[in-house]
Amino acid sequence: MMIIEHRTYTVPHGTLEDYLARFEQQALPVLVRHLGPLVGVFVSEIGTLNQVLHMWAYDSLADRERRRASLDADPAWIAFKLGNRGAFTAQEVKILRPASFSPRPWQQRA
């Protein structure tokens, strides 16, 4: 079973570019090292604004739990989280299961 973790973060007005730069420089290398396949990072253009969506692929919920535990033990991730305190006004996490006919382009990456 393949799952996608869909994380939506809402940031205060005017802070989106700062968050994206901090995320790319500090968090992304650590996340990729522990979580593996990044499906994508997206920003909202229409609808609810000031949102960043992260999507990560996992083999299963157990795989996600193992990878997240590894991430949470990494000192670089702990430091990023401390420095990122107060960056979000809201956060939502969903676990999605692709339909049997859904394309899976993230599995084609090396």
GROMACS .gro file of C-alpha atoms in nm, residues 15-97:
model
   83
   15THR     CA    1   0.588   3.580   0.569
   16LEU     CA    2   0.549   3.323   0.291
   17GLU     CA    3   0.874   3.399   0.108
   18ASP     CA    4   1.075   3.401   0.433
   19TYR     CA    5   0.927   3.067   0.534
   20LEU     CA    6   0.996   2.912   0.192
   21ALA     CA    7   1.359   3.029   0.197
   22ARG     CA    8   1.412   2.899   0.552
   23PHE     CA    9   1.240   2.571   0.464
   24GLU     CA   10   1.447   2.517   0.148
   25GLN     CA   11   1.780   2.598   0.312
   26GLN     CA   12   1.740   2.445   0.656
   27ALA     CA   13   1.458   2.190   0.661
   28LEU     CA   14   1.444   2.035   0.316
   29PRO     CA   15   1.787   1.866   0.324
   30VAL     CA   16   1.705   1.706   0.661
   31LEU     CA   17   1.355   1.604   0.553
   32VAL     CA   18   1.471   1.439   0.231
   33ARG     CA   19   1.745   1.255   0.419
   34HIS     CA   20   1.489   1.098   0.654
   35LEU     CA   21   1.155   1.099   0.470
   36GLY     CA   22   1.270   1.007   0.123
   37PRO     CA   23   1.055   1.084  -0.180
   38LEU     CA   24   0.926   1.440  -0.184
   39VAL     CA   25   0.616   1.447  -0.400
   40GLY     CA   26   0.618   1.826  -0.398
   41VAL     CA   27   0.590   2.155  -0.218
   42PHE     CA   28   0.320   2.391  -0.341
   43VAL     CA   29   0.186   2.736  -0.251
   44SER     CA   30  -0.174   2.848  -0.277
   45GLU     CA   31  -0.264   3.092  -0.555
   46ILE     CA   32  -0.645   3.089  -0.540
   47GLY     CA   33  -0.869   3.013  -0.244
   48THR     CA   34  -0.718   3.022   0.102
   49LEU     CA   35  -0.395   3.215   0.060
   50ASN     CA   36  -0.067   3.209   0.253
   51GLN     CA   37  -0.061   2.831   0.255
   52VAL     CA   38   0.223   2.592   0.183
   53LEU     CA   39   0.144   2.230   0.101
   54HIS     CA   40   0.403   1.956   0.146
   55MET     CA   41   0.343   1.608   0.005
   56TRP     CA   42   0.553   1.304   0.098
   57ALA     CA   43   0.523   0.945  -0.025
   58TYR     CA   44   0.550   0.642   0.202
   59ASP     CA   45   0.511   0.268   0.155
   60SER     CA   46   0.272   0.243   0.451
   61LEU     CA   47   0.173   0.404   0.781
   62ALA     CA   48   0.442   0.195   0.952
   63ASP     CA   49   0.700   0.325   0.704
   64ARG     CA   50   0.587   0.682   0.776
   65GLU     CA   51   0.610   0.623   1.152
   66ARG     CA   52   0.962   0.481   1.123
   67ARG     CA   53   1.087   0.766   0.902
   68ARG     CA   54   0.922   1.037   1.116
   69ALA     CA   55   1.082   0.888   1.431
   70SER     CA   56   1.422   0.903   1.263
   71LEU     CA   57   1.357   1.265   1.161
   72ASP     CA   58   1.244   1.364   1.509
   73ALA     CA   59   1.572   1.233   1.657
   74ASP     CA   60   1.791   1.438   1.420
   75PRO     CA   61   1.954   1.740   1.594
   76ALA     CA   62   1.931   1.945   1.272
   77TRP     CA   63   1.553   1.889   1.262
   78ILE     CA   64   1.518   1.971   1.630
   79ALA     CA   65   1.707   2.298   1.570
   80PHE     CA   66   1.490   2.385   1.271
   81LYS     CA   67   1.172   2.327   1.469
   82LEU     CA   68   1.295   2.550   1.752
   83GLY     CA   69   1.379   2.829   1.508
   84ASN     CA   70   1.049   2.783   1.326
   85ARG     CA   71   0.829   2.827   1.636
   86GLY     CA   72   0.541   3.063   1.572
   87ALA     CA   73   0.574   3.039   1.193
   88PHE     CA   74   0.228   2.887   1.141
   89THR     CA   75  -0.119   3.011   1.221
   90ALA     CA   76  -0.267   2.671   1.130
   91GLN     CA   77  -0.154   2.322   1.032
   92GLU     CA   78  -0.345   2.029   0.885
   93VAL     CA   79  -0.215   1.681   0.808
   94LYS     CA   80  -0.395   1.426   0.592
   95ILE     CA   81  -0.300   1.076   0.488
   96LEU     CA   82  -0.413   0.996   0.135
   97ARG     CA   83  -0.428   0.663  -0.045
   0.00000   0.00000   0.00000
